[in-house]
mmCIF file of N, CA and C in Angstrom:
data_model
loop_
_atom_site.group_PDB
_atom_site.id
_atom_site.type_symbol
_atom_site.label_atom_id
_atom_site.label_comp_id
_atom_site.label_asym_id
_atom_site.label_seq_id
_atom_site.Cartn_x
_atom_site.Cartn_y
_atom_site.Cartn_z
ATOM 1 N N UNK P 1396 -15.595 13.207 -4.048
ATOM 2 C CA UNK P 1396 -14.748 12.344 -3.241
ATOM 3 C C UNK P 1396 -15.601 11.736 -2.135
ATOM 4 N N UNK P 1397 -15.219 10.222 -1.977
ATOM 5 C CA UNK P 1397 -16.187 9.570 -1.166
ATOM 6 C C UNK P 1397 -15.652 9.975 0.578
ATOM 7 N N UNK P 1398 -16.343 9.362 1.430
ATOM 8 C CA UNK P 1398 -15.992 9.718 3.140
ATOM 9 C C UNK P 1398 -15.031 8.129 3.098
ATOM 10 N N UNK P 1399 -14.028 8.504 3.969
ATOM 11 C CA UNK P 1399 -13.354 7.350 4.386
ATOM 12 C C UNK P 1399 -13.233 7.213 5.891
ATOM 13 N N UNK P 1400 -12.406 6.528 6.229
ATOM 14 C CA UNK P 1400 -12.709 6.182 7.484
ATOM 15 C C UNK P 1400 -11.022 5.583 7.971
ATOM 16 N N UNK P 1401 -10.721 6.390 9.491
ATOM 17 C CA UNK P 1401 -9.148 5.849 9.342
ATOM 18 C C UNK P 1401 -9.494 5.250 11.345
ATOM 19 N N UNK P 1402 -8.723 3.959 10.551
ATOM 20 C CA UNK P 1402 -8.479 3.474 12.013
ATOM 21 C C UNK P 1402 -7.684 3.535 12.630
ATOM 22 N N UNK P 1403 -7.554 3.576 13.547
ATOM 23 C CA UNK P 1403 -5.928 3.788 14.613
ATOM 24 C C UNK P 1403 -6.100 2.742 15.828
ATOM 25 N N UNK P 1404 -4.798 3.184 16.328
ATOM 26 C CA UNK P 1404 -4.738 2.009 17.836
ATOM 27 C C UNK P 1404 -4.423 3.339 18.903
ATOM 28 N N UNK P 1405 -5.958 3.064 20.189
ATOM 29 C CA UNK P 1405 -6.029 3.837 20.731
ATOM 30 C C UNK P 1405 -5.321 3.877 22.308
ATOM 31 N N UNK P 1406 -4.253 2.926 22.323
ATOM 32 C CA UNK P 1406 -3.146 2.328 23.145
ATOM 33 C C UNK P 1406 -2.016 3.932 22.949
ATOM 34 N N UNK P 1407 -1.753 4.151 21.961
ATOM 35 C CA UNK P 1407 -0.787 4.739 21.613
ATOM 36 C C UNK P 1407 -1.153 6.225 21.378
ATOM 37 N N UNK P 1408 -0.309 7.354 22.355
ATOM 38 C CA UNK P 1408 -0.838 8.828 22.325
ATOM 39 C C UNK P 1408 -0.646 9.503 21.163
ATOM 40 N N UNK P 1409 0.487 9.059 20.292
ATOM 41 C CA UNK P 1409 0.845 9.722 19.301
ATOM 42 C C UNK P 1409 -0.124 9.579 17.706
ATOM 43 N N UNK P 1410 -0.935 8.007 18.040
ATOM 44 C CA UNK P 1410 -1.628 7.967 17.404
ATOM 45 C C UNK P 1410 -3.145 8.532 17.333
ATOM 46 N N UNK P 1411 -3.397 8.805 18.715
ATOM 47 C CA UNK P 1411 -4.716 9.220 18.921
ATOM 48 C C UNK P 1411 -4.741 11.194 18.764
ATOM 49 N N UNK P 1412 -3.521 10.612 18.991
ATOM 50 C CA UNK P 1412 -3.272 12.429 18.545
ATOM 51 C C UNK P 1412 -3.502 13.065 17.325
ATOM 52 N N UNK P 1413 -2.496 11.635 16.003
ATOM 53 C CA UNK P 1413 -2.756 12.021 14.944
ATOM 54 C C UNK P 1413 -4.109 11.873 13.880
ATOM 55 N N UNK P 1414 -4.811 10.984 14.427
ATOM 56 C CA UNK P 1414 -6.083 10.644 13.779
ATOM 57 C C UNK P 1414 -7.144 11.673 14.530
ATOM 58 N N UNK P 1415 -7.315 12.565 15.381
ATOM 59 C CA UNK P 1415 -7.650 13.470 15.966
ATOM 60 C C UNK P 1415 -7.161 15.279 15.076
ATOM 61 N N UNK P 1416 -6.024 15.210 15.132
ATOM 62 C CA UNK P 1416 -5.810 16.265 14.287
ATOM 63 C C UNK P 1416 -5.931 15.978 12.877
ATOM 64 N N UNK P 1417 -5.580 15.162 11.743
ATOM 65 C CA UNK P 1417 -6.898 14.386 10.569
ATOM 66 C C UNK P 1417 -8.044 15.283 10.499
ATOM 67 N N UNK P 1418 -8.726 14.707 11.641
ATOM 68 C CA UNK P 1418 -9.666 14.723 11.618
ATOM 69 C C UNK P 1418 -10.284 16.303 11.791
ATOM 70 N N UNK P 1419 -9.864 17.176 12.974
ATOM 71 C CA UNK P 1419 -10.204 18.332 12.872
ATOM 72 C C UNK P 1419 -10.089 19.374 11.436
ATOM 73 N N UNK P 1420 -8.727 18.586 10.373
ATOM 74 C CA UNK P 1420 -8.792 18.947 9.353
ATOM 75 C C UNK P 1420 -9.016 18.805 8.475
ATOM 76 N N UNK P 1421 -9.937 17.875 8.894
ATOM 77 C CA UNK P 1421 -10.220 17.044 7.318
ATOM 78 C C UNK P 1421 -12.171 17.941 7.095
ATOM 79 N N UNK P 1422 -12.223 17.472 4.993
ATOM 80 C CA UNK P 1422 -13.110 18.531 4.692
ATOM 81 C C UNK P 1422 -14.516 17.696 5.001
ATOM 82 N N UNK P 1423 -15.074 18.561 5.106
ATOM 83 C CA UNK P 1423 -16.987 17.968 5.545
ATOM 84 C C UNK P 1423 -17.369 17.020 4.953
ATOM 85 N N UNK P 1424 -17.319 15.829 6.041
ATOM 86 C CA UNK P 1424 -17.859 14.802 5.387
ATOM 87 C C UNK P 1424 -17.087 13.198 4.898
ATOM 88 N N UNK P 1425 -15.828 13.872 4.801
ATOM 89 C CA UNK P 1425 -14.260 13.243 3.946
ATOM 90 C C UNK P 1425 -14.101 12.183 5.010
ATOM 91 N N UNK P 1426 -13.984 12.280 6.059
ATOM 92 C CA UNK P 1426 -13.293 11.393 7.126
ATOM 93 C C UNK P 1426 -14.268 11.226 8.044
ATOM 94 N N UNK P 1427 -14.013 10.039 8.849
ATOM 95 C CA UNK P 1427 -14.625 9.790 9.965
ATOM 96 C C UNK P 1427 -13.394 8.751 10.534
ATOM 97 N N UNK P 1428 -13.211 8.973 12.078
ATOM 98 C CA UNK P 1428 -12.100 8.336 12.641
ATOM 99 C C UNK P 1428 -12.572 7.139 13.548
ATOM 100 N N UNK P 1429 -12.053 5.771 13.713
ATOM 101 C CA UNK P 1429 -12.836 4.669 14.660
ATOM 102 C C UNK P 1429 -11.650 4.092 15.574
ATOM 103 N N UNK P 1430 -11.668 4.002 16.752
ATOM 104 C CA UNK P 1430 -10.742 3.333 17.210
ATOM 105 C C UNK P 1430 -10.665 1.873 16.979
ATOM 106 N N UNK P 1431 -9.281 1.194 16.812
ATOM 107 C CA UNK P 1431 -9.424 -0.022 16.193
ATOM 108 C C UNK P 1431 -9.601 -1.071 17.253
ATOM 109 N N UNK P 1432 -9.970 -1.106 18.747
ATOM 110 C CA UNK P 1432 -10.080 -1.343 19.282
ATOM 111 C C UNK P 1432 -11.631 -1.762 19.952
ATOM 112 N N UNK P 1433 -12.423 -0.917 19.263
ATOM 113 C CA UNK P 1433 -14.232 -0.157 19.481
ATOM 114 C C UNK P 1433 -15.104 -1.374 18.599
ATOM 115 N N UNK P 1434 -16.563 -1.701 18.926
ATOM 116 C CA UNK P 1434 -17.369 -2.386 19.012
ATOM 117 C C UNK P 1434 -17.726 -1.832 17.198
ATOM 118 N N UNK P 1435 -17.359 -0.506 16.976
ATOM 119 C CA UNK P 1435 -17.870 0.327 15.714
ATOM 120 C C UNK P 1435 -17.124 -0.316 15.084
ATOM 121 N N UNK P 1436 -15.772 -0.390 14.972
ATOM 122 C CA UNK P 1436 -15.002 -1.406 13.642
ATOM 123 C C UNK P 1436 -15.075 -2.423 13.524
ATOM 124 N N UNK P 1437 -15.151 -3.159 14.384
ATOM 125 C CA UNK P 1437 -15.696 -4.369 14.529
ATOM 126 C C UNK P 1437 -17.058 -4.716 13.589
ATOM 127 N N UNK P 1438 -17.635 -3.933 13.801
ATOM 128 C CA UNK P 1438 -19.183 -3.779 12.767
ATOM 129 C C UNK P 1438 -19.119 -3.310 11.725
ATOM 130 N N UNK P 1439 -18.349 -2.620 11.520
ATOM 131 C CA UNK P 1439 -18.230 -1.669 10.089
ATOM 132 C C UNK P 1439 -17.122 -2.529 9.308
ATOM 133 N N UNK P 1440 -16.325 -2.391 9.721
ATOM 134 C CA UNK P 1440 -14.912 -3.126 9.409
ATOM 135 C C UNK P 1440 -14.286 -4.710 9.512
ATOM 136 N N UNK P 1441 -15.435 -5.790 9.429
ATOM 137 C CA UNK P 1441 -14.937 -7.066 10.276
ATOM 138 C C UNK P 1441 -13.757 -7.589 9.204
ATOM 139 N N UNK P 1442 -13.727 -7.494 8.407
ATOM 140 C CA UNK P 1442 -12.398 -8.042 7.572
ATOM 141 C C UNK P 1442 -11.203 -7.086 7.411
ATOM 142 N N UNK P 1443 -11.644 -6.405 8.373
ATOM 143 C CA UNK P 1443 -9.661 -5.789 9.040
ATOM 144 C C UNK P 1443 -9.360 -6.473 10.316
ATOM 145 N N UNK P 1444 -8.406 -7.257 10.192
ATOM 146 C CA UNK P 1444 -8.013 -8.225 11.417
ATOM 147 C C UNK P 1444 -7.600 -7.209 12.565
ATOM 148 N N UNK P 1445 -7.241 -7.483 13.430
ATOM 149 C CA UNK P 1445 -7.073 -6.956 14.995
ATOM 150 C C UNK P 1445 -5.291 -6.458 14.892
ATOM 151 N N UNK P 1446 -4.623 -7.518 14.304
ATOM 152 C CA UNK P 1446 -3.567 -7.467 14.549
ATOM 153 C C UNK P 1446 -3.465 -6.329 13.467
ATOM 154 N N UNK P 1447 -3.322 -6.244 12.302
ATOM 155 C CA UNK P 1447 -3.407 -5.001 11.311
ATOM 156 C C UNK P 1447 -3.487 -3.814 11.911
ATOM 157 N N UNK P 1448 -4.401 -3.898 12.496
ATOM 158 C CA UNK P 1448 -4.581 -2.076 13.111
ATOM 159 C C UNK P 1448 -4.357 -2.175 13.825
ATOM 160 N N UNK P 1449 -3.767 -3.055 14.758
ATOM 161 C CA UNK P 1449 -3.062 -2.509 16.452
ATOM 162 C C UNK P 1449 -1.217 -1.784 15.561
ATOM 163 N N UNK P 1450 -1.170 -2.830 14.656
ATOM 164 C CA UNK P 1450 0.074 -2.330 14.003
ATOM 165 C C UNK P 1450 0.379 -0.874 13.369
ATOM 166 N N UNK P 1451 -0.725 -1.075 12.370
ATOM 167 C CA UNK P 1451 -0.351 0.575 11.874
ATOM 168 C C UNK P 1451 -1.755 1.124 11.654
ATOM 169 N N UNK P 1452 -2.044 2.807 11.386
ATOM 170 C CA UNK P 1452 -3.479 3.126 11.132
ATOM 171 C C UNK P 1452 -3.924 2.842 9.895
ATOM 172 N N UNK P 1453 -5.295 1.725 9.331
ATOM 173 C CA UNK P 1453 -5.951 1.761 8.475
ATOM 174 C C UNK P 1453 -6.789 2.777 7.589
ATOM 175 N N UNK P 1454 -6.757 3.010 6.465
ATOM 176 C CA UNK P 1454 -7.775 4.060 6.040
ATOM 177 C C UNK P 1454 -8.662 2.933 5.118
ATOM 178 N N UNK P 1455 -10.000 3.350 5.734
ATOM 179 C CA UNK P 1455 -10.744 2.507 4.824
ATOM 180 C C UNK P 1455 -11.166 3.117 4.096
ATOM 181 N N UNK P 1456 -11.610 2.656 2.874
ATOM 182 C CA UNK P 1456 -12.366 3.807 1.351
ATOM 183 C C UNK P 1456 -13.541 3.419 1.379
ATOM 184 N N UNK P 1457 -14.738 4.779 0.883
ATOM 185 C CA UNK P 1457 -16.221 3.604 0.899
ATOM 186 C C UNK P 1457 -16.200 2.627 -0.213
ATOM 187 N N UNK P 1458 -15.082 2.456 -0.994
ATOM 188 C CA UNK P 1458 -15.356 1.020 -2.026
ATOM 189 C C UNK P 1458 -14.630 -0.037 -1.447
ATOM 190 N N UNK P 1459 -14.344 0.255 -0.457
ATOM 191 C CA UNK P 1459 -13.658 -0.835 0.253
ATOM 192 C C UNK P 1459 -12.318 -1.224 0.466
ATOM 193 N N UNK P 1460 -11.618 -0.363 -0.337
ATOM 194 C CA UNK P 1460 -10.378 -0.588 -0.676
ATOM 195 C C UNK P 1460 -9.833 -0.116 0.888
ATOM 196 N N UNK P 1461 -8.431 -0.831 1.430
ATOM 197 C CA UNK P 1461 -8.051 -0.166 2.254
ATOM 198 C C UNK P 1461 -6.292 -0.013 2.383
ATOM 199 N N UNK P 1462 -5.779 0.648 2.592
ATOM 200 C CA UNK P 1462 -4.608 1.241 2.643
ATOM 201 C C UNK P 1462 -4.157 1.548 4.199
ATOM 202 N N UNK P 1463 -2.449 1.154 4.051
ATOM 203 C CA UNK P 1463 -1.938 0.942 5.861
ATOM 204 C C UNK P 1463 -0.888 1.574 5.777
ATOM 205 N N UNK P 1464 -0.516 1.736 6.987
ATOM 206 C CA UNK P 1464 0.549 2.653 7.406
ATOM 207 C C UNK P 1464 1.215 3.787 6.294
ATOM 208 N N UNK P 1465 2.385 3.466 5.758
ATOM 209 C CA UNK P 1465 2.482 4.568 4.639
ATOM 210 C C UNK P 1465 1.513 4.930 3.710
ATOM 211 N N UNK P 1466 0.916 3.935 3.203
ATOM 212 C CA UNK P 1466 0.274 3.914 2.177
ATOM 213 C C UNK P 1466 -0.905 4.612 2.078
ATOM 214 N N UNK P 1467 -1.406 4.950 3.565
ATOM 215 C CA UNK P 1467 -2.648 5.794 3.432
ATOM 216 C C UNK P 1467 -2.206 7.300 3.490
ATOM 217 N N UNK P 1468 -0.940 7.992 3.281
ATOM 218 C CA UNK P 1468 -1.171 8.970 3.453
ATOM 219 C C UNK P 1468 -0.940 9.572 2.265
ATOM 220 N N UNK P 1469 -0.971 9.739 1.380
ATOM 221 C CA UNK P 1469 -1.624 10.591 0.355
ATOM 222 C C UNK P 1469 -3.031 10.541 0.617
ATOM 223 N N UNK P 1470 -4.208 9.287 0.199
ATOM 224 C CA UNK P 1470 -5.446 9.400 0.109
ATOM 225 C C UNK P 1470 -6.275 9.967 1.337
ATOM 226 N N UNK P 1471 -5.173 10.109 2.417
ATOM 227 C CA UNK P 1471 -6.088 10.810 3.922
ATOM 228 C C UNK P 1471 -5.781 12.158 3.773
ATOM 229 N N UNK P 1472 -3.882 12.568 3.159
ATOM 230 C CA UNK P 1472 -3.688 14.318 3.093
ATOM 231 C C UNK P 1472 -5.399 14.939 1.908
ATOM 232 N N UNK P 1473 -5.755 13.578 0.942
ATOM 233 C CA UNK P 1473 -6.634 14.437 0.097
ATOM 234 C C UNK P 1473 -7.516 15.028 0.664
ATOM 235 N N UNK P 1474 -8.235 13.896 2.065
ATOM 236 C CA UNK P 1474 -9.555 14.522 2.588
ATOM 237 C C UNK P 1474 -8.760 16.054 3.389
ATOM 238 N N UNK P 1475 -8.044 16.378 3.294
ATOM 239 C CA UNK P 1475 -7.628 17.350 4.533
ATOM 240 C C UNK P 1475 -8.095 19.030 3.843
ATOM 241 N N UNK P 1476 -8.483 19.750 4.262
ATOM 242 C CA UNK P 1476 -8.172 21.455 4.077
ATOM 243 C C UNK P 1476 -6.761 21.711 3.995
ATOM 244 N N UNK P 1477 -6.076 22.242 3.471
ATOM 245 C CA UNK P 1477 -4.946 22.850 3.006
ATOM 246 C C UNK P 1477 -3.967 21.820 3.290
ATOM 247 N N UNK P 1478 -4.620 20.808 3.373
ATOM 248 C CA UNK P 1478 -3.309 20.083 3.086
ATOM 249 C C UNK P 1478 -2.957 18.871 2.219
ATOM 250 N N UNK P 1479 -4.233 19.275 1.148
ATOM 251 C CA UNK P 1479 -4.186 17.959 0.239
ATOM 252 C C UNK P 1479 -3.085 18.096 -0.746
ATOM 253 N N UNK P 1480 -2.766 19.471 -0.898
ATOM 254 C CA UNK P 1480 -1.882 19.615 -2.165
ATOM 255 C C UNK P 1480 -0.704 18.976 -1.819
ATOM 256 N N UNK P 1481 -0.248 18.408 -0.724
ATOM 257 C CA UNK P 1481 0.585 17.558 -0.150
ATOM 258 C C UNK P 1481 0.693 16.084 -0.497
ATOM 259 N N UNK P 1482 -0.816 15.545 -0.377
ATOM 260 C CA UNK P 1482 -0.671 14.009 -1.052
ATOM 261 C C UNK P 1482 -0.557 14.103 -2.734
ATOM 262 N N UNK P 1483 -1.075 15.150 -3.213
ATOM 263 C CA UNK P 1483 -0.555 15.360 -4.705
ATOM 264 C C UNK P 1483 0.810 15.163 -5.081
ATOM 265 N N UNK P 1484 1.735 16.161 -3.832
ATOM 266 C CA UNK P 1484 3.165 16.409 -4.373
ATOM 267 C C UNK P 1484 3.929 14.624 -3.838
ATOM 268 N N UNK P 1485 3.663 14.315 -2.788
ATOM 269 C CA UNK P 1485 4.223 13.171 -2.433
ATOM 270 C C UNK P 1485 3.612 11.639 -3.759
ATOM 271 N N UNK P 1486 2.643 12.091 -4.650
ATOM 272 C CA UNK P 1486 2.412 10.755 -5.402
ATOM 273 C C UNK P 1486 3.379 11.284 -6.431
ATOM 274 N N UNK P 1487 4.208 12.427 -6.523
ATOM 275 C CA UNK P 1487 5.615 12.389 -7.749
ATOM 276 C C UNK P 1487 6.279 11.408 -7.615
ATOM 277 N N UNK P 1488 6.631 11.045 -8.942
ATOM 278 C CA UNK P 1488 7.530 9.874 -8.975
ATOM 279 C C UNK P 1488 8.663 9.984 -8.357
ATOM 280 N N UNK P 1489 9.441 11.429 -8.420
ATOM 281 C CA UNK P 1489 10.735 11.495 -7.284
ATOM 282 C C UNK P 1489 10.499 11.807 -5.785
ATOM 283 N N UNK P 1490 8.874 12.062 -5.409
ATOM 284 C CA UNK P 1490 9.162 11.815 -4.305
ATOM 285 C C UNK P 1490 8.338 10.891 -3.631
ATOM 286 N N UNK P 1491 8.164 10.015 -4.469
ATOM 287 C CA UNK P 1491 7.371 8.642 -3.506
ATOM 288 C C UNK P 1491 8.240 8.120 -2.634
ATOM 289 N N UNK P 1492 9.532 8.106 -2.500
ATOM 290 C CA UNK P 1492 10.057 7.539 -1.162
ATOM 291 C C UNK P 1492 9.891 8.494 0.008
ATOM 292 N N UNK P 1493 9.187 9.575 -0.292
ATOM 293 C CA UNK P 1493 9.434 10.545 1.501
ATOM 294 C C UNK P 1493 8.290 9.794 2.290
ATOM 295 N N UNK P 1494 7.180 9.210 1.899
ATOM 296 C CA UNK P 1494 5.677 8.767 2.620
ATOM 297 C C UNK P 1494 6.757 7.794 3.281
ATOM 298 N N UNK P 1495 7.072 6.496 2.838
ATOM 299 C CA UNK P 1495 7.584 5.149 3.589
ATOM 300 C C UNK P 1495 8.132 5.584 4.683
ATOM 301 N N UNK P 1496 9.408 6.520 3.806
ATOM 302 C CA UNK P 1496 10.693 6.718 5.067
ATOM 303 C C UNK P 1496 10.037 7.375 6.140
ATOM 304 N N UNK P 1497 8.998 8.597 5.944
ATOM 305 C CA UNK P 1497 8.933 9.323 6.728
ATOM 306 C C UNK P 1497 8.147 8.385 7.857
ATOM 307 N N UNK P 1498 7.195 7.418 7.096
ATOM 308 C CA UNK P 1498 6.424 6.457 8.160
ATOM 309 C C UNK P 1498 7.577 5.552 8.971
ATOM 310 N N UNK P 1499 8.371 4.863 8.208
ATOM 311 C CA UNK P 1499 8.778 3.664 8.990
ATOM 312 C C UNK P 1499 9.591 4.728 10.084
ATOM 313 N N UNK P 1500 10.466 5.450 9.959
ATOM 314 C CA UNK P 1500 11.213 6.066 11.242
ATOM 315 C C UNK P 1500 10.097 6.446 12.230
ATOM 316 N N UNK P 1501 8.690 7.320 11.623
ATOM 317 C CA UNK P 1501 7.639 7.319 13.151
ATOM 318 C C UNK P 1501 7.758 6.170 13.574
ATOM 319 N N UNK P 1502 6.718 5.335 12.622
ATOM 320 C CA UNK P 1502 6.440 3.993 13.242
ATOM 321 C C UNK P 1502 7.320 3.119 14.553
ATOM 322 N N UNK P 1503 8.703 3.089 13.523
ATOM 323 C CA UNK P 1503 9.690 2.858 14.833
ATOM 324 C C UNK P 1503 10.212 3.986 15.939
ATOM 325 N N UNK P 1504 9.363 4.682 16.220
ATOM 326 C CA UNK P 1504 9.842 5.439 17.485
ATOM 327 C C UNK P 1504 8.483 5.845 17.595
ATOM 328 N N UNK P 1505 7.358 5.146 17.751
ATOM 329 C CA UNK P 1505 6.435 5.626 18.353
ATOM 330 C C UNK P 1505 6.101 6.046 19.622
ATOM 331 N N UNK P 1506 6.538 4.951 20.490
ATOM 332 C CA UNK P 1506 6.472 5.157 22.273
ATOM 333 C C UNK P 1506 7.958 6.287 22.246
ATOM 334 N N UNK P 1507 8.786 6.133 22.042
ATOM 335 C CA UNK P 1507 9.756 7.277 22.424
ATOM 336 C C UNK P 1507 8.966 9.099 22.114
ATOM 337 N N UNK P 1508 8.740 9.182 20.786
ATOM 338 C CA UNK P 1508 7.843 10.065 20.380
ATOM 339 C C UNK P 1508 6.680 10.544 21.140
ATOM 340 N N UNK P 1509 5.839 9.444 21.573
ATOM 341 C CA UNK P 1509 4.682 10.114 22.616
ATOM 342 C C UNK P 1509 4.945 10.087 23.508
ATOM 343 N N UNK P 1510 5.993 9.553 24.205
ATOM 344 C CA UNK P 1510 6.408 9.950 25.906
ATOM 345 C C UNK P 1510 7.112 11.570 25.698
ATOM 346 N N UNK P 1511 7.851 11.703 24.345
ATOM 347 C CA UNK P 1511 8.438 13.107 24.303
ATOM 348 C C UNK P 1511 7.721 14.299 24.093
ATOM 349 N N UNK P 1512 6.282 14.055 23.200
ATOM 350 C CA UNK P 1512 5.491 14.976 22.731
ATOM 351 C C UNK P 1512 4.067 15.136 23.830
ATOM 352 N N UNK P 1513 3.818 14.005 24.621
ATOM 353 C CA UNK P 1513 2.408 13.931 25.191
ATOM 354 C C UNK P 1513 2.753 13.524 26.372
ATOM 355 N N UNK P 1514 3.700 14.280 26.885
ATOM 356 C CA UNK P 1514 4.168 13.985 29.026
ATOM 357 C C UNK P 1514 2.208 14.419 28.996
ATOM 358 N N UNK P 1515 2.378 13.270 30.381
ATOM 359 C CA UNK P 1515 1.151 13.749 31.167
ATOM 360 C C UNK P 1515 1.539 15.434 32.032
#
């Protein structure tokens, strides 16, 4: 399995939270995290527009392929330690709707969510 690379928007606590914990679990080598905001994606990444990843987190693949908001989370649970058997069970055909739903309700309550989970 190749290293991928997930972008996030580093505006938002809930996101820096989650591409941070990813990352502490993800297996040697599998992931590397960039803020979508940083001089590094910009260089690595110039054909992911600005607006894209301020919106939702990108996972880039080293073949280039890249996948957004719902859509990256099976191929990011794979890089993870104990928690890939998760993007396995979510690519079942009966349960491919839990990734969307479960994204679009974060997505839309993001700032409510990190003011509730990440008080200063």
């Amino acid at each position: 399995m190749n290293k991928a690379t997930l972008l996030y928007d580093t505006e938002c606590p809930l996101c820096r939270r989650a591409a941070q914990w990813a990352f502490d679990r993800s297996r040697a080598g599998l992931l590397e995290i960039v803020p979508c905001n940083s001089l590094d994606r910009l260089k690595q990444f110039p054909d992911v527009n600005d607006e894209d990843c301020a919106s939702a987190p990108q996972l880039v693949m080293a073949d280039g392929r890249v996948y957004s908001g719902d859509a990256l989370i099976p191929p990011l649970l794979d890089r993870l330690r104990r928690w890939h058997w998760v993007g396995k069970v979510l690519r079942l055909p009966f349960l491919r709707w839990m990734a969307p739903l479960g994204y679009l309700t974060l997505a839309k309550n993001r700032a409510t969510l990190s003011m509730l989970m990440y008080r200063k």
